mmCIF file of C-alpha atoms in Angstrom:
data_model
loop_
_atom_site.group_PDB
_atom_site.id
_atom_site.type_symbol
_atom_site.label_atom_id
_atom_site.label_comp_id
_atom_site.label_asym_id
_atom_site.label_seq_id
_atom_site.Cartn_x
_atom_site.Cartn_y
_atom_site.Cartn_z
ATOM 1 C CA MET A 66 0.000 0.000 0.000
ATOM 2 C CA LYS A 67 1.714 3.196 -1.175
ATOM 3 C CA SER A 68 -0.280 5.912 0.516
ATOM 4 C CA ALA A 69 1.331 8.719 2.471
ATOM 5 C CA ARG A 70 0.565 6.706 5.540
ATOM 6 C CA LYS A 71 0.854 2.949 5.843
ATOM 7 C CA ILE A 72 -1.664 1.331 8.133
ATOM 8 C CA ILE A 73 -0.375 -2.109 8.892
ATOM 9 C CA ALA A 74 -3.505 -3.724 10.270
ATOM 10 C CA LEU A 75 -7.106 -2.650 9.939
ATOM 11 C CA ALA A 76 -9.079 -4.414 12.645
ATOM 12 C CA SER A 77 -11.872 -3.483 14.990
ATOM 13 C CA LEU A 78 -11.310 -3.713 18.735
ATOM 14 C CA ALA A 79 -7.989 -5.536 18.890
ATOM 15 C CA LEU A 80 -4.662 -4.387 20.298
ATOM 16 C CA THR A 81 -1.043 -3.859 19.496
ATOM 17 C CA GLY A 82 1.454 -1.989 21.491
ATOM 18 C CA PRO A 83 4.606 -2.160 23.536
ATOM 19 C CA LEU A 84 3.440 -5.532 24.849
ATOM 20 C CA MET A 85 2.996 -6.934 21.322
ATOM 21 C CA ILE A 86 -0.772 -7.027 21.403
ATOM 22 C CA GLY A 87 -2.165 -5.509 18.148
ATOM 23 C CA PRO A 88 -4.388 -2.580 16.997
ATOM 24 C CA ILE A 89 -7.883 -2.075 18.344
ATOM 25 C CA LEU A 90 -9.361 -0.293 15.413
ATOM 26 C CA ILE A 91 -6.641 0.597 12.971
ATOM 27 C CA GLY A 92 -3.071 -0.313 13.705
ATOM 28 C CA HIS A 93 0.267 1.403 13.483
ATOM 29 C CA ALA A 94 0.448 4.413 11.188
ATOM 30 C CA PHE A 95 3.466 6.447 10.236
ATOM 31 C CA ALA A 96 2.357 9.572 8.318
ATOM 32 C CA THR A 97 -0.756 11.472 7.280
ATOM 33 C CA PRO A 98 -3.283 9.113 5.614
ATOM 34 C CA SER A 99 -4.695 9.929 2.221
ATOM 35 C CA THR A 100 -8.304 11.124 1.993
ATOM 36 C CA ALA A 101 -9.292 7.998 0.071
ATOM 37 C CA LEU A 102 -7.691 5.717 2.651
ATOM 38 C CA LEU A 103 -9.400 7.489 5.541
ATOM 39 C CA ARG A 104 -12.755 7.339 3.766
ATOM 40 C CA ALA A 105 -12.396 3.606 3.109
ATOM 41 C CA TYR A 106 -11.340 2.993 6.695
ATOM 42 C CA HIS A 107 -14.256 5.000 8.085
ATOM 43 C CA GLU A 108 -16.747 3.088 5.950
ATOM 44 C CA LYS A 109 -15.382 -0.241 7.195
ATOM 45 C CA LEU A 110 -15.793 0.863 10.787
ATOM 46 C CA LYS A 111 -19.347 2.073 10.220
ATOM 47 C CA ALA A 112 -20.195 -1.283 8.649
ATOM 48 C CA MET A 113 -19.198 -2.938 11.923
ATOM 49 C CA ASP A 114 -22.172 -1.229 13.607
ATOM 50 C CA LEU A 115 -20.093 0.413 16.332
ATOM 51 C CA PRO A 116 -21.759 2.918 18.655
ATOM 52 C CA PRO A 117 -21.850 6.596 17.538
ATOM 53 C CA GLY A 118 -18.461 8.272 17.811
ATOM 54 C CA PHE A 119 -16.582 5.065 18.513
ATOM 55 C CA GLU A 120 -15.404 4.806 14.909
ATOM 56 C CA ASP A 121 -14.313 8.464 14.729
ATOM 57 C CA ILE A 122 -10.737 9.338 13.887
ATOM 58 C CA ILE A 123 -9.189 11.499 16.587
ATOM 59 C CA GLN A 124 -6.549 14.117 15.957
ATOM 60 C CA ASP A 125 -3.428 14.172 18.114
ATOM 61 C CA PRO A 126 -4.019 16.703 20.918
ATOM 62 C CA LYS A 127 -1.570 19.571 21.475
ATOM 63 C CA ASN A 128 -1.981 19.116 25.205
ATOM 64 C CA ILE A 129 -2.714 15.617 26.466
ATOM 65 C CA GLY A 130 -5.456 15.417 29.068
ATOM 66 C CA GLN A 131 -5.521 12.705 31.704
ATOM 67 C CA ILE A 132 -8.118 10.557 33.405
ATOM 68 C CA THR A 133 -7.709 8.663 36.680
ATOM 69 C CA LEU A 134 -9.426 5.276 36.840
ATOM 70 C CA ALA A 135 -10.108 2.748 39.557
ATOM 71 C CA PRO A 136 -7.725 -0.245 39.515
ATOM 72 C CA LEU A 137 -8.438 -2.555 36.582
ATOM 73 C CA PHE A 138 -7.408 -5.684 38.517
ATOM 74 C CA ASP A 139 -7.332 -6.619 42.210
ATOM 75 C CA ARG A 140 -3.890 -8.184 41.783
ATOM 76 C CA PRO A 141 -0.561 -6.780 40.561
ATOM 77 C CA PHE A 142 -0.624 -5.681 36.931
ATOM 78 C CA VAL A 143 1.436 -3.829 34.358
ATOM 79 C CA CYS A 144 0.376 -1.809 31.319
ATOM 80 C CA GLY A 145 2.000 -0.887 28.017
ATOM 81 C CA GLU A 146 1.085 2.557 26.687
ATOM 82 C CA HIS A 147 0.074 3.513 23.155
ATOM 83 C CA PRO A 148 2.056 6.722 22.508
ATOM 84 C CA GLN A 149 0.600 9.714 20.711
ATOM 85 C CA GLY A 150 0.470 9.189 16.955
ATOM 86 C CA GLN A 151 0.447 5.395 17.093
ATOM 87 C CA LEU A 152 -3.332 4.852 17.057
ATOM 88 C CA MET A 153 -5.958 7.230 15.723
ATOM 89 C CA THR A 154 -9.475 6.300 16.770
ATOM 90 C CA ALA A 155 -11.709 6.799 19.795
ATOM 91 C CA GLY A 156 -10.926 4.113 22.334
ATOM 92 C CA ASP A 157 -7.551 3.444 20.716
ATOM 93 C CA ALA A 158 -5.606 6.693 20.875
ATOM 94 C CA LEU A 159 -3.440 7.026 24.012
ATOM 95 C CA GLY A 160 -4.839 3.716 25.286
ATOM 96 C CA THR A 161 -3.027 1.121 27.358
ATOM 97 C CA ASP A 162 -2.774 -2.690 27.324
ATOM 98 C CA CYS A 163 -2.784 -4.318 30.763
ATOM 99 C CA MET A 164 -1.762 -7.742 32.033
ATOM 100 C CA VAL A 165 -1.522 -9.334 35.469
ATOM 101 C CA VAL A 166 1.944 -10.280 36.713
ATOM 102 C CA GLY A 167 2.831 -13.107 39.052
ATOM 103 C CA GLY A 168 5.567 -15.555 39.962
ATOM 104 C CA ALA A 169 7.250 -13.620 42.767
ATOM 105 C CA SER A 170 6.806 -14.273 46.481
ATOM 106 C CA ASP A 171 8.487 -13.456 49.778
ATOM 107 C CA ALA A 172 10.465 -16.662 49.332
ATOM 108 C CA GLY A 173 11.884 -15.576 45.973
ATOM 109 C CA GLY A 174 11.038 -15.692 42.302
ATOM 110 C CA TYR A 175 10.448 -12.780 39.976
ATOM 111 C CA ASN A 176 7.526 -11.130 38.225
ATOM 112 C CA ARG A 177 6.410 -12.796 35.032
ATOM 113 C CA LEU A 178 3.437 -12.559 32.687
ATOM 114 C CA TYR A 179 2.934 -16.319 32.355
ATOM 115 C CA LYS A 180 3.950 -19.716 33.706
ATOM 116 C CA GLY A 181 5.669 -22.373 31.639
ATOM 117 C CA THR A 182 5.797 -21.682 27.920
ATOM 118 C CA GLY A 183 2.791 -19.364 27.713
ATOM 119 C CA GLU A 184 1.353 -21.476 24.908
ATOM 120 C CA LYS A 185 -1.935 -21.997 26.768
ATOM 121 C CA ASN A 186 -4.263 -19.246 27.956
ATOM 122 C CA GLU A 187 -4.220 -20.863 31.391
ATOM 123 C CA ASP A 188 -0.467 -20.192 31.585
ATOM 124 C CA TRP A 189 -1.071 -16.432 31.706
ATOM 125 C CA TYR A 190 -1.593 -14.825 35.098
ATOM 126 C CA ALA A 191 -4.150 -12.455 33.556
ATOM 127 C CA TRP A 192 -6.334 -15.252 32.208
ATOM 128 C CA GLN A 193 -9.865 -14.950 33.648
ATOM 129 C CA ALA A 194 -8.753 -12.460 36.316
ATOM 130 C CA PRO A 195 -11.697 -10.299 37.466
ATOM 131 C CA VAL A 196 -11.914 -6.954 35.636
ATOM 132 C CA HIS A 197 -13.252 -3.950 37.564
ATOM 133 C CA ALA A 198 -15.288 -0.931 36.430
ATOM 134 C CA PRO A 199 -13.226 2.249 35.861
ATOM 135 C CA PHE A 200 -15.584 4.679 37.638
ATOM 136 C CA ASP A 201 -19.277 5.203 38.452
ATOM 137 C CA ALA A 202 -20.835 4.975 35.009
ATOM 138 C CA VAL A 203 -23.550 3.803 32.649
ATOM 139 C CA VAL A 204 -22.727 0.934 30.321
ATOM 140 C CA THR A 205 -23.567 2.170 26.830
ATOM 141 C CA TYR A 206 -22.407 -0.703 24.612
ATOM 142 C CA VAL A 207 -21.476 -4.370 24.917
ATOM 143 C CA HIS A 208 -20.220 -6.705 22.212
ATOM 144 C CA VAL A 209 -19.280 -10.360 22.716
ATOM 145 C CA ASN A 210 -16.835 -12.246 20.541
ATOM 146 C CA PRO A 211 -17.327 -15.914 21.528
ATOM 147 C CA VAL A 212 -14.135 -17.169 19.889
ATOM 148 C CA THR A 213 -11.147 -17.599 22.217
ATOM 149 C CA ASN A 214 -7.684 -17.262 20.681
ATOM 150 C CA GLN A 215 -4.738 -19.496 21.411
ATOM 151 C CA PRO A 216 -1.690 -17.525 22.586
ATOM 152 C CA GLY A 217 0.512 -16.558 19.670
ATOM 153 C CA THR A 218 -2.361 -16.611 17.170
ATOM 154 C CA MET A 219 -4.369 -13.543 16.177
ATOM 155 C CA GLY A 220 -8.150 -13.831 16.118
ATOM 156 C CA LYS A 221 -10.682 -11.987 13.988
ATOM 157 C CA PRO A 222 -12.279 -8.642 14.861
ATOM 158 C CA PRO A 223 -14.205 -7.252 16.542
ATOM 159 C CA ALA A 224 -13.086 -8.211 20.043
ATOM 160 C CA SER A 225 -15.429 -8.370 22.998
ATOM 161 C CA VAL A 226 -15.838 -4.840 24.362
ATOM 162 C CA ILE A 227 -17.588 -2.871 27.089
ATOM 163 C CA LEU A 228 -18.092 0.881 26.731
ATOM 164 C CA PHE A 229 -18.691 3.026 29.855
ATOM 165 C CA ARG A 230 -19.945 6.654 30.029
ATOM 166 C CA ARG A 231 -19.329 8.835 33.070
ATOM 167 C CA HIS A 232 -21.702 11.675 34.057
ATOM 168 C CA ASP A 233 -19.381 14.264 32.462
ATOM 169 C CA GLY A 234 -19.277 12.501 29.099
ATOM 170 C CA VAL A 235 -15.926 10.729 29.515
ATOM 171 C CA MET A 236 -15.990 7.355 27.761
ATOM 172 C CA VAL A 237 -13.879 4.321 28.639
ATOM 173 C CA ALA A 238 -13.577 1.169 26.533
ATOM 174 C CA TYR A 239 -12.464 -2.255 27.741
ATOM 175 C CA ALA A 240 -11.524 -4.680 24.954
ATOM 176 C CA HIS A 241 -10.711 -8.425 24.861
ATOM 177 C CA VAL A 242 -12.683 -9.227 28.022
ATOM 178 C CA GLN A 243 -14.918 -12.285 28.369
ATOM 179 C CA ASP A 244 -17.698 -13.547 30.652
ATOM 180 C CA ILE A 245 -19.190 -10.036 30.521
ATOM 181 C CA ARG A 246 -21.527 -9.447 33.465
ATOM 182 C CA VAL A 247 -23.159 -6.188 32.419
ATOM 183 C CA LYS A 248 -25.369 -5.035 29.573
ATOM 184 C CA ALA A 249 -26.134 -1.731 27.889
ATOM 185 C CA GLY A 250 -28.102 0.497 30.253
ATOM 186 C CA ASP A 251 -26.653 -0.943 33.461
ATOM 187 C CA ARG A 252 -25.210 1.414 36.068
ATOM 188 C CA VAL A 253 -21.943 0.379 37.684
ATOM 189 C CA LYS A 254 -19.840 1.648 40.565
ATOM 190 C CA ALA A 255 -16.078 2.044 40.479
ATOM 191 C CA GLY A 256 -14.550 -1.321 41.307
ATOM 192 C CA ASP A 257 -17.560 -3.470 40.379
ATOM 193 C CA VAL A 258 -16.559 -6.695 38.628
ATOM 194 C CA VAL A 259 -17.851 -6.345 35.063
ATOM 195 C CA ALA A 260 -16.047 -9.186 33.248
ATOM 196 C CA VAL A 261 -12.919 -11.332 33.348
ATOM 197 C CA ASP A 262 -9.736 -11.094 31.327
ATOM 198 C CA GLY A 263 -9.927 -12.849 27.973
ATOM 199 C CA ASN A 264 -8.133 -13.364 24.671
ATOM 200 C CA ASN A 265 -10.312 -12.620 21.656
ATOM 201 C CA GLY A 266 -10.400 -10.448 18.571
ATOM 202 C CA VAL A 267 -7.099 -9.283 17.115
ATOM 203 C CA ALA A 268 -4.971 -10.241 20.117
ATOM 204 C CA ARG A 269 -2.071 -12.612 20.707
ATOM 205 C CA ASN A 270 -2.450 -13.272 24.426
ATOM 206 C CA PRO A 271 -4.735 -12.591 27.402
ATOM 207 C CA HIS A 272 -4.896 -8.922 28.348
ATOM 208 C CA VAL A 273 -7.312 -5.982 28.589
ATOM 209 C CA HIS A 274 -7.018 -2.887 26.442
ATOM 210 C CA VAL A 275 -8.294 0.279 28.143
ATOM 211 C CA GLY A 276 -9.002 3.420 26.128
ATOM 212 C CA ALA A 277 -10.495 6.733 27.260
ATOM 213 C CA TYR A 278 -11.803 9.794 25.421
ATOM 214 C CA LYS A 279 -14.241 12.679 25.642
ATOM 215 C CA GLY A 280 -15.738 13.815 22.372
ATOM 216 C CA THR A 281 -12.779 13.970 19.993
ATOM 217 C CA GLN A 282 -10.195 14.271 22.793
ATOM 218 C CA PRO A 283 -8.247 11.111 23.706
ATOM 219 C CA LEU A 284 -7.120 10.903 27.323
ATOM 220 C CA GLN A 285 -4.022 9.432 28.917
ATOM 221 C CA ILE A 286 -4.922 6.876 31.569
ATOM 222 C CA ARG A 287 -3.619 6.986 35.115
ATOM 223 C CA TRP A 288 -4.535 4.611 37.934
ATOM 224 C CA ASP A 289 -5.966 5.753 41.263
ATOM 225 C CA LEU A 290 -3.015 5.036 43.554
ATOM 226 C CA ALA A 291 -5.060 5.676 46.698
ATOM 227 C CA ALA A 292 -7.632 3.105 45.606
ATOM 228 C CA MET A 293 -4.838 0.705 44.695
ATOM 229 C CA GLY A 294 -3.372 1.172 48.169
ATOM 230 C CA ALA A 295 -6.642 -0.040 49.663
ATOM 231 C CA VAL A 296 -6.258 -3.412 47.903
ATOM 232 C CA GLU A 297 -3.983 -5.658 49.947
ATOM 233 C CA ALA A 298 -2.589 -7.600 46.985
ATOM 234 C CA LEU A 299 -1.675 -4.370 45.174
ATOM 235 C CA ARG A 300 -0.239 -2.702 48.274
ATOM 236 C CA ALA A 301 1.906 -5.734 49.060
ATOM 237 C CA ASN A 302 3.312 -6.073 45.534
#
């Protein structure tokens, strides 16, 4: 593809990033896309019947705003950030890919993402870990992808996703979850268990992608360290 901007993978609700997990909606891009390419991309997203605004292309902000969220997991976790300019759509831009870590104890060991070879989903510490709501919100959209990937193999889009709306219009998307326990219209409180960690859509291993935005403004995600300090497993890590 010889456009001014190469988009490596066009896929809805998947992930790639520093932790090798794939694009949610578009993929890595390296320059300004042509008008024709953007139009074709936008039409593909609309055909996926995503909620209004979720398929919109977001411009890189001059000043990056931030949002503080309740802890995603109730056990130690790490996240890989999507830097500005890497992803371009609502829910993707400035998002982060999070996985549970384990393996260390007072007796020794060290933090790892998986046990053994990592070739089975059950090897990953994140697999089926409870996933918690980001803030008090209304669930506005839920999609379920019933196909579970094997680690190392990409699935097909779109991934399972939950979309939350806060009272001030801030939206947060969780992608690649499974066993979703909420539906559109439900009200949740920060910290409520809404799903478990999964591996579906365009993803290579169990993890949760978290993206936040308000209107056309993507937001950098920070975690509520006070709330994390109230969780024994996180405080002891």
